[in-house]
Tab-separated table of C-alpha atoms and ligand atoms in Angstrom:
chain	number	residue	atom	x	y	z
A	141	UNK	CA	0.000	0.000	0.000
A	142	UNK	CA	1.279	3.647	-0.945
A	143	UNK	CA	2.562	5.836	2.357
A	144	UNK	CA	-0.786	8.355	2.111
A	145	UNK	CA	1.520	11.000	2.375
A	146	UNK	CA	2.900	10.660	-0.666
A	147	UNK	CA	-0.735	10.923	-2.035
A	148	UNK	CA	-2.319	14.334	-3.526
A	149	UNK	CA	-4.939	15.271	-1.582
A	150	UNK	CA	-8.180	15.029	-4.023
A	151	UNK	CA	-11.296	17.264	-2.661
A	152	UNK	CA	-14.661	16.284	-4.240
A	153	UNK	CA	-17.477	18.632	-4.119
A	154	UNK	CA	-21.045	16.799	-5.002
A	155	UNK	CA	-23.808	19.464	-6.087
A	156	UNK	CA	-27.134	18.401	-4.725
A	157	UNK	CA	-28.300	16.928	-8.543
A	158	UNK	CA	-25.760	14.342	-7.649
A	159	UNK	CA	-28.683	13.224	-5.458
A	160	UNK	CA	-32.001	15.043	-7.155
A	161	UNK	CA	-31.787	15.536	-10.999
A	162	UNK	CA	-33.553	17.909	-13.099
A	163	UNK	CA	-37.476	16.920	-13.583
A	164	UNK	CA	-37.666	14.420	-10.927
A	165	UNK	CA	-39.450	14.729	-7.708
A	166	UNK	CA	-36.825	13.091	-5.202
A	167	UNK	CA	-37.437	9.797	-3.744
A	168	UNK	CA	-35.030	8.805	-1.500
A	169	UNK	CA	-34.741	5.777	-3.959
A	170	UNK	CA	-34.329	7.533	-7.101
A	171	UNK	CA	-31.567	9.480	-4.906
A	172	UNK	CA	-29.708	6.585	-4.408
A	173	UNK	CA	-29.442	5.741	-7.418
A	174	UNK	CA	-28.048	8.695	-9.108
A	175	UNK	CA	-25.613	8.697	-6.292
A	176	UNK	CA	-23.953	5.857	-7.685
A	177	UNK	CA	-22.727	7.140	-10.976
A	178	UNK	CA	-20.621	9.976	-8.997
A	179	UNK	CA	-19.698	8.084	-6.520
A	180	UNK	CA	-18.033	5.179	-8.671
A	181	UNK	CA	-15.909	7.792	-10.054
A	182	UNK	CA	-14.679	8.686	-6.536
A	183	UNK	CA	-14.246	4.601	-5.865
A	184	UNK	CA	-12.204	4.611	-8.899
A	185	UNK	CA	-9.799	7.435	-7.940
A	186	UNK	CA	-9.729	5.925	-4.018
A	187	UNK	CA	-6.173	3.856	-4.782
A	188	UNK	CA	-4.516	7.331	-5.820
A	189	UNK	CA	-5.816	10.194	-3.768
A	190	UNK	CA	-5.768	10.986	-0.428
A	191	UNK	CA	-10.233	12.103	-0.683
A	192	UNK	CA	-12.517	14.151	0.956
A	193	UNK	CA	-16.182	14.613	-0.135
A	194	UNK	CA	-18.160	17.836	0.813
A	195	UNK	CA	-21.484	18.141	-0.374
A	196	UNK	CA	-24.439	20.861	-1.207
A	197	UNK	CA	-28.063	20.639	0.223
A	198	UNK	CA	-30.219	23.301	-1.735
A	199	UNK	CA	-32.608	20.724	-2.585
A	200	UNK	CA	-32.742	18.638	0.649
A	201	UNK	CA	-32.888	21.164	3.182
A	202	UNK	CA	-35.608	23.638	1.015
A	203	UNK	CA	-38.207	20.522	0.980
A	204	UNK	CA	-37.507	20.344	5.405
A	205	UNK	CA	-38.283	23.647	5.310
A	206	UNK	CA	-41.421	23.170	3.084
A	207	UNK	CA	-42.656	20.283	5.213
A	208	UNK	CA	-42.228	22.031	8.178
A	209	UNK	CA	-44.264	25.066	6.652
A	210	UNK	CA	-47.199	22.298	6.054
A	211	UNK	CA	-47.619	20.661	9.441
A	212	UNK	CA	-48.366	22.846	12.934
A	213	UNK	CA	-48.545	19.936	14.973
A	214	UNK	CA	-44.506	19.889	16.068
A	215	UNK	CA	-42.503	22.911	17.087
A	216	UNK	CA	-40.570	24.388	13.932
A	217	UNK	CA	-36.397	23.838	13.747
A	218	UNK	CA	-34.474	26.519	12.650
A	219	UNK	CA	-32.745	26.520	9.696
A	220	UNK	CA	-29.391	25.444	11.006
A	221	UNK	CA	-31.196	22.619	13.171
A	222	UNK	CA	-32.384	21.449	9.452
A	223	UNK	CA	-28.788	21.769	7.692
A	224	UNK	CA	-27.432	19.496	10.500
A	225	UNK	CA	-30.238	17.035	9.580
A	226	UNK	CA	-29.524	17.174	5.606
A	227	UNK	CA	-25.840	16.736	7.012
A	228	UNK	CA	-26.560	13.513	9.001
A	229	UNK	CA	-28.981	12.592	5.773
A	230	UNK	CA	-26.910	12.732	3.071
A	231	UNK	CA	-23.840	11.638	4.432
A	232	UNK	CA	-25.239	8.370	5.517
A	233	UNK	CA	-25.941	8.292	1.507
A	234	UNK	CA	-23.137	8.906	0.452
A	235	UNK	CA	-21.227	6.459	3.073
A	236	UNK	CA	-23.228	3.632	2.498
A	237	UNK	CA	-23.115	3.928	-1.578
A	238	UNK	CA	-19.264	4.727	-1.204
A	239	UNK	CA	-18.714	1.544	0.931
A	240	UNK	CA	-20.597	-0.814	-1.530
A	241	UNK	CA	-18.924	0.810	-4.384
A	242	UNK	CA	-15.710	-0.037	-2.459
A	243	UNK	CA	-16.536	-3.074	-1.912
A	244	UNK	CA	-17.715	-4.070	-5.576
A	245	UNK	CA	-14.418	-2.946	-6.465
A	246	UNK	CA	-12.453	-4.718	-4.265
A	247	UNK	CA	-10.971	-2.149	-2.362
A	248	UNK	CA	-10.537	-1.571	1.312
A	249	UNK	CA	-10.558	2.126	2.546
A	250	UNK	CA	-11.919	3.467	6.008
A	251	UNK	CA	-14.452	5.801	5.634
A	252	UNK	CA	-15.772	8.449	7.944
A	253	UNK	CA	-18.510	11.040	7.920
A	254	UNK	CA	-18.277	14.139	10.144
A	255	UNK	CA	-20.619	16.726	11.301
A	256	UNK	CA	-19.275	19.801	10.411
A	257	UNK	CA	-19.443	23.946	11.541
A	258	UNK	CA	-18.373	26.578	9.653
A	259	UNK	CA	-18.384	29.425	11.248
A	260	UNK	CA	-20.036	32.840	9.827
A	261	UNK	CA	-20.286	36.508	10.615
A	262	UNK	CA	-23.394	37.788	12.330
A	263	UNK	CA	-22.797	41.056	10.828
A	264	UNK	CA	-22.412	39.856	7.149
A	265	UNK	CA	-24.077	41.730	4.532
A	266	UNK	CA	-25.885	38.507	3.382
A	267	UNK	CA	-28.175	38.700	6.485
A	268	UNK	CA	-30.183	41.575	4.989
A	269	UNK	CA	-29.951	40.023	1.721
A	270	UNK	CA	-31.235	36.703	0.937
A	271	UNK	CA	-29.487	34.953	-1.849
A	272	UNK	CA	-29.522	31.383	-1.793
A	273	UNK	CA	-31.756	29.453	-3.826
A	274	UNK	CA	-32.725	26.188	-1.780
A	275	UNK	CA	-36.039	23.633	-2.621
A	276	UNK	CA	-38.036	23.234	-5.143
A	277	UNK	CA	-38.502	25.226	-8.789
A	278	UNK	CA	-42.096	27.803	-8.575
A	279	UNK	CA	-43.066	28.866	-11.903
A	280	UNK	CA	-43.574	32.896	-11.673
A	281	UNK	CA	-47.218	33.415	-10.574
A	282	UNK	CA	-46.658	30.273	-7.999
A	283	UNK	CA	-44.112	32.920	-6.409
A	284	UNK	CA	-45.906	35.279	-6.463
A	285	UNK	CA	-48.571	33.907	-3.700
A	286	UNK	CA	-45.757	32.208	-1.941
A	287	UNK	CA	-45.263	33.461	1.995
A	288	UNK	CA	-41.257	33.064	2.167
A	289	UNK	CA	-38.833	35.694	-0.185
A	290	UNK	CA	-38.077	33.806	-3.746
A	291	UNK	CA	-35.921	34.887	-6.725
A	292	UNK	CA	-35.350	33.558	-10.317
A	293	UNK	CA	-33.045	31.458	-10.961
A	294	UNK	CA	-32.233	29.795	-14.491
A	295	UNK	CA	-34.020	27.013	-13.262
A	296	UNK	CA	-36.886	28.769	-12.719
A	297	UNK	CA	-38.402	30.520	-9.082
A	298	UNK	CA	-36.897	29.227	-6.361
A	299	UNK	CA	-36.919	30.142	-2.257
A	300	UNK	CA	-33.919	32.002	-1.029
A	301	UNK	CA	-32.022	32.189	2.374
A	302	UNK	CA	-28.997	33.982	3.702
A	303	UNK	CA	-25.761	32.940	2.707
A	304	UNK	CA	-23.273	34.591	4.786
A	305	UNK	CA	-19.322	33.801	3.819
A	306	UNK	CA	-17.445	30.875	5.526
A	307	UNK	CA	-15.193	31.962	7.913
A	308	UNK	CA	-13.242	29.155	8.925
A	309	UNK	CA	-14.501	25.131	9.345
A	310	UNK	CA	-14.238	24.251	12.894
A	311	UNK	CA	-13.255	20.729	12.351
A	312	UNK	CA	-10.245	21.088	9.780
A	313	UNK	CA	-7.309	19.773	12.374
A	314	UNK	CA	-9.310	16.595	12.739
A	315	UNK	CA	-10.054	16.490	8.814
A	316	UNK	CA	-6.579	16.470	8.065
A	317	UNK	CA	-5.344	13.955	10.896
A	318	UNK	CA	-7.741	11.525	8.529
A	319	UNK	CA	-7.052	12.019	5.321
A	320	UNK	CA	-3.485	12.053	6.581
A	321	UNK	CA	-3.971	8.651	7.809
A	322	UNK	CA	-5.937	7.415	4.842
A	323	UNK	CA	-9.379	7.782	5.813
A	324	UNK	CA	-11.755	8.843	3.135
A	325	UNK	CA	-13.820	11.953	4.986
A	326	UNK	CA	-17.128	13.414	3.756
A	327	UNK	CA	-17.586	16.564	5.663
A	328	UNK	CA	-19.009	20.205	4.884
A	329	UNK	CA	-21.986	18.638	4.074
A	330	UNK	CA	-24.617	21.563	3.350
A	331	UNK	CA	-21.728	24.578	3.456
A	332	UNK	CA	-21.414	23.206	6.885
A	333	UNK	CA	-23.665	24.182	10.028
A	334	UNK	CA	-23.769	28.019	10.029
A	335	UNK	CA	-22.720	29.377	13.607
A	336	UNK	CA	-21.021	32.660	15.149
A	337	UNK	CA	-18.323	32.495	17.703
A	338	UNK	CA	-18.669	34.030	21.067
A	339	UNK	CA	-15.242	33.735	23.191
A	340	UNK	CA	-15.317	30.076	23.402
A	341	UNK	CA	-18.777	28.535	22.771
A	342	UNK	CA	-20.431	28.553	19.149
A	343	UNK	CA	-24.504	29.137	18.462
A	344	UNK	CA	-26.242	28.628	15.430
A	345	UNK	CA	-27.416	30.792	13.264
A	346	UNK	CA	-30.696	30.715	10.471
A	347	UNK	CA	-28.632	30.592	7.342
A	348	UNK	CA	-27.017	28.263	4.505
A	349	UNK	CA	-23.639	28.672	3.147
A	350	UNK	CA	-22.779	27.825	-0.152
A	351	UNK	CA	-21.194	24.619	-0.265
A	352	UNK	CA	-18.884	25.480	-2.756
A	353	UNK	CA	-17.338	28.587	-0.869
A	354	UNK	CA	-16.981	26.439	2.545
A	355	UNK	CA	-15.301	23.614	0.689
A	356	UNK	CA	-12.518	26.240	-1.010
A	357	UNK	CA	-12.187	27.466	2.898
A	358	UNK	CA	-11.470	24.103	4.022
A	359	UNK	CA	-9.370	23.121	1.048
A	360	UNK	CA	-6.880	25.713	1.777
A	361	UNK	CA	-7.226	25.479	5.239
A	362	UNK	CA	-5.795	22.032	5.534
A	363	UNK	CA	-3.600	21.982	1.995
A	364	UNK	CA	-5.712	20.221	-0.511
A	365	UNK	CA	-3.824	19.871	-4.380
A	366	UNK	CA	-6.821	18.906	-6.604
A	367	UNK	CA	-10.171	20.811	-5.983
A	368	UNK	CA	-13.395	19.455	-8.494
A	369	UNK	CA	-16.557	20.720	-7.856
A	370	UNK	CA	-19.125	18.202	-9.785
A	371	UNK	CA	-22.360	19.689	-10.947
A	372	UNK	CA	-25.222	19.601	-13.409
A	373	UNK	CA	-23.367	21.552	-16.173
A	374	UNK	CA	-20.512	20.785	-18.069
A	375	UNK	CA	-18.595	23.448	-16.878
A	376	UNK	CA	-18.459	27.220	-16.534
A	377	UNK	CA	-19.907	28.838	-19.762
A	378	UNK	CA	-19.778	32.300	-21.121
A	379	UNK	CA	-22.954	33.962	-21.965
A	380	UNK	CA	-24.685	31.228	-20.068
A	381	UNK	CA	-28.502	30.246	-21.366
A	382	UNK	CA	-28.285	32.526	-24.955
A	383	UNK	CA	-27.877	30.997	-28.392
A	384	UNK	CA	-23.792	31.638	-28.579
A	385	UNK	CA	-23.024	30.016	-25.037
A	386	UNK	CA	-19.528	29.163	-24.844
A	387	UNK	CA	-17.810	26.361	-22.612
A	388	UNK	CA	-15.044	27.953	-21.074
A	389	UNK	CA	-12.684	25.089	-20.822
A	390	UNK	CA	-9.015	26.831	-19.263
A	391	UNK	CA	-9.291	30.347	-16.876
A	392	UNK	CA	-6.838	31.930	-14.906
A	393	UNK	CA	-7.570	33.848	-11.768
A	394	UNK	CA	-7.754	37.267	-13.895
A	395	UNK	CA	-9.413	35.412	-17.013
A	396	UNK	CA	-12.201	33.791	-14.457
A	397	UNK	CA	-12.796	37.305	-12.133
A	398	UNK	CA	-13.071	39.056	-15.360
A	399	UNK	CA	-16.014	37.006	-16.373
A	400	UNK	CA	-17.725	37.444	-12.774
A	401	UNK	CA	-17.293	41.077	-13.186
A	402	UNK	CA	-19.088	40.937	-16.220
A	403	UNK	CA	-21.838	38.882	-14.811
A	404	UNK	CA	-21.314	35.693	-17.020
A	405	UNK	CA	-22.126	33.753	-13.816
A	406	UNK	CA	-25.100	33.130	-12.051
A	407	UNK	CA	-25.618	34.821	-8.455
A	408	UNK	CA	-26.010	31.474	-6.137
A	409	UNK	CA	-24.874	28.596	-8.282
A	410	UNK	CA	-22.373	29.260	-11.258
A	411	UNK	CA	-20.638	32.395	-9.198
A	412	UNK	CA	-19.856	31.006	-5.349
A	413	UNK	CA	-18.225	28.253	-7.915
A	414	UNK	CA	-16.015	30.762	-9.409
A	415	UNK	CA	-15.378	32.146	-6.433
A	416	UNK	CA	-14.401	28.967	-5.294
A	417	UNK	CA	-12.231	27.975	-8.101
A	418	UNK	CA	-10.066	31.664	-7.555
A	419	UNK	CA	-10.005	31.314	-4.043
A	420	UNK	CA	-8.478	28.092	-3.639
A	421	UNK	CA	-5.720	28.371	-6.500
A	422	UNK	CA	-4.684	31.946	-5.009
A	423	UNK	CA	-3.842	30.395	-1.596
A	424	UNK	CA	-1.689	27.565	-2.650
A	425	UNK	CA	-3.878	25.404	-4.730
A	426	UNK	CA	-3.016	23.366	-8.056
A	427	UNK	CA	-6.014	23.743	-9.753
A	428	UNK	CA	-9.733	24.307	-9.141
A	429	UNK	CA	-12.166	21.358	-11.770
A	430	UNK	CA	-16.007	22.275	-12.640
A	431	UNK	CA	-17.372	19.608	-14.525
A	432	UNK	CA	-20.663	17.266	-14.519
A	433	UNK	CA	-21.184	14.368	-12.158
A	434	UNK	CA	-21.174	12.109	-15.334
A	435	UNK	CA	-17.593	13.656	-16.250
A	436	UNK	CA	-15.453	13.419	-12.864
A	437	UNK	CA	-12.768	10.823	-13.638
A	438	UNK	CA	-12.268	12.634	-17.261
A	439	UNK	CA	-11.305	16.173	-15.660
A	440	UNK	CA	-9.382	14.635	-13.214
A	441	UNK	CA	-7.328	13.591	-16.547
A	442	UNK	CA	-7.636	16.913	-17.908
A	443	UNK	CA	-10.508	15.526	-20.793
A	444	UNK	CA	-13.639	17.569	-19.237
A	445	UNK	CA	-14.762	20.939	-17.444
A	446	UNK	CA	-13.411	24.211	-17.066
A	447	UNK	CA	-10.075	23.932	-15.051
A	448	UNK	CA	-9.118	27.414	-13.194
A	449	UNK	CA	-5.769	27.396	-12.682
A	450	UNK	CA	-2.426	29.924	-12.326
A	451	UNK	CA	-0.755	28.406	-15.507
A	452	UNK	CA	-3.819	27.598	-17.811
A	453	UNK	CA	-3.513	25.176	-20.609
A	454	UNK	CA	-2.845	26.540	-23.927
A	455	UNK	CA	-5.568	26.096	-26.493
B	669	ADP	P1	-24.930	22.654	-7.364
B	669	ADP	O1	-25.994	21.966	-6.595
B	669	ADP	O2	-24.093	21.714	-8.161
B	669	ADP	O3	-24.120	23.642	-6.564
B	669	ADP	P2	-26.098	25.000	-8.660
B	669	ADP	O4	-27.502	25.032	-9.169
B	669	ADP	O5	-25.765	25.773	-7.442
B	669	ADP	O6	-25.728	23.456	-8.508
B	669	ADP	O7	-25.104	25.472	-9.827
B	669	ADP	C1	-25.165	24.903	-11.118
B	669	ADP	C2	-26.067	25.745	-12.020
B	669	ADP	O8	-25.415	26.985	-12.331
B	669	ADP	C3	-26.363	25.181	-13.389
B	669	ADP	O9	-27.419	24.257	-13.372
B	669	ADP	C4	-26.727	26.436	-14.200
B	669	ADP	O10	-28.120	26.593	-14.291
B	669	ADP	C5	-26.184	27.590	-13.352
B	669	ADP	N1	-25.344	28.548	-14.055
B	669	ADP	C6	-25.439	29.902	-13.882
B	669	ADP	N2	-24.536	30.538	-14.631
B	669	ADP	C7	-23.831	29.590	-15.305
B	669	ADP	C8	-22.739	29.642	-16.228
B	669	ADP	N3	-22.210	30.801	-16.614
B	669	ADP	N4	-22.256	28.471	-16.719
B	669	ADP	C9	-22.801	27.284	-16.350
B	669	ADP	N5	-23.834	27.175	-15.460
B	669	ADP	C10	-24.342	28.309	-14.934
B	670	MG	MG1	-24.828	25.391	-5.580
């Protein structure tokens, strides 16, 4: 068996259609099936990375939050009380389909899941601002009568919540004792479990962060080399949704905040991505993958997805 340490350190965002896909409604069996065809990838890649797994919730935690609004019988959570539950939720998913997918392929790798805070300011601008599309798609006049603040989204009208900036992930020391010792660790799940610090104890806080900013926290807080974020799109595209959309397959830092500045990207999904992607390969990391769940093992061979990196490709 390789020393782990001489492993890159692979980190694996999943975007919630890794578990709901366009269309469908989002049985807990139809989710575990689409898990599997991301998950194999990350099976495949287990023998040469060092992995971690962090994972979105937009669709999981919006229905809670709709089947809370539909039954008075129970006290209602708060939001953060629901992004632990998605946490718990779809980590046990992705666990369980990881292990059997290990298992089918003969390989033996410990696995753990861990609940995860990421800590958030109280004062941040995104309080006063809800931006985060989470749940299910409204057409326009459904929105209109809805109680809760929505916004369109290319997918259509969707609810939104505040998405403050990650601070810092409370758990990264024990993160990278794992994956230094060769545990596979899915963590982050959500954006992590929003709470503000107060001198030593932590209390939650009605929010979601964006799982892809929290991930590029965590990735440079512990030293990860290979960051792919796995989505329902191919990849980041100029002039997103008109008739001369454009893949863009190789960005640098500049090339990629250029774009964002001229609002190629969409506020919520294709942006925090970006973000992401600049973040993490301006604070040490080798490069930043956005590709489709179908496509994971090509990008990590450089065959798929927009790769943001300091020296891009040349065409
Ligand atoms: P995830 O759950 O994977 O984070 P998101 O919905 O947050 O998924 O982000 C992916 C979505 O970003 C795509 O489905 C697409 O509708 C949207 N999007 C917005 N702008 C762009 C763009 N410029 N290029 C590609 N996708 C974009
Ligand atoms: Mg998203």
């Amino acid at each position: 068996m390789k020393n782990p340490l001489s492993k890159q350190i692979l980190m694996i965002a999943l975007g919630g259609n890794a578990l709901i896909r366009k269309g469908q409604t989002g049985t807990i069996e139809e989710q575990f099936v689409n898990l599997r065809l991301p998950i194999r990838q990350v099976a495949d890649l287990a023998d040469d990375y060092r992995i971690i797994i962090t994972y979105g919730n937009g669709p999981q935690v919006g229905n809670l939050l709709l089947q809370q609004d539909c039954c008075h019988a129970v006290p209602k959570l708060p939001l953060e009380i629901l992004v632990a539950q998605t946490q718990g939720q779809i980590g046990y998913m992705i666990e369980s389909t990881l292990d059997s997918e290990l298992l089918i392929q003969g390989k033996n790798r410990d696995i753990v899941s861990l609940l995860s805070y990421v800590v958030v300011d109280r004062d941040d601008p995104a309080f006063a601002r809800p931006s985060k599309p989470i749940g299910p798609v409204y057409t326009r006049e459904k929105a209109a009568e809805l109680s809760f603040p929505t916004a369109e989204t290319p997918k259509g009208y969707r609810r939104v919540v505040a998405s403050p900036r990650p601070i810092t992930i409370v758990e990264k020391k024990e993160i990278k004792k794992l994956i230094d010792q060769d545990f596979i660790v899915i963590c982050c799940g959500g954006g992590g479990i929003p709470v503000t610090r107060e001198g030593r104890t932590f209390h939650g806080i009605d929010a979601v962060v964006d799982k892809d900013l929290a991930s590029a926290r965590l990735a440079r807080e512990i030293g990860v080399d290979l960051f792919l974020i796995a989505t329902d799109v191919d990849g980041a595209y100029r002039n997103f949704g008109r008739e001369d959309a454009e893949l863009l397959p190789s960005l640098s830092p500049a090339e990629a905040q250029k774009y964002l500045d001229a609002g190629h990207f969409g506020e919520g999904s294709m942006r925090p991505k970006i973000e992401a992607a600049i973040e993490f390969v301006e604070h040490g990391g080798r490069k930043t993958l956005i590709t489709s769940i179908s496509a994971i093992s090509r990008a990590v061979k450089g065959q798929a997805g927009t790769v943001v990196t300091l020296q891009p490709l040349q065409p």
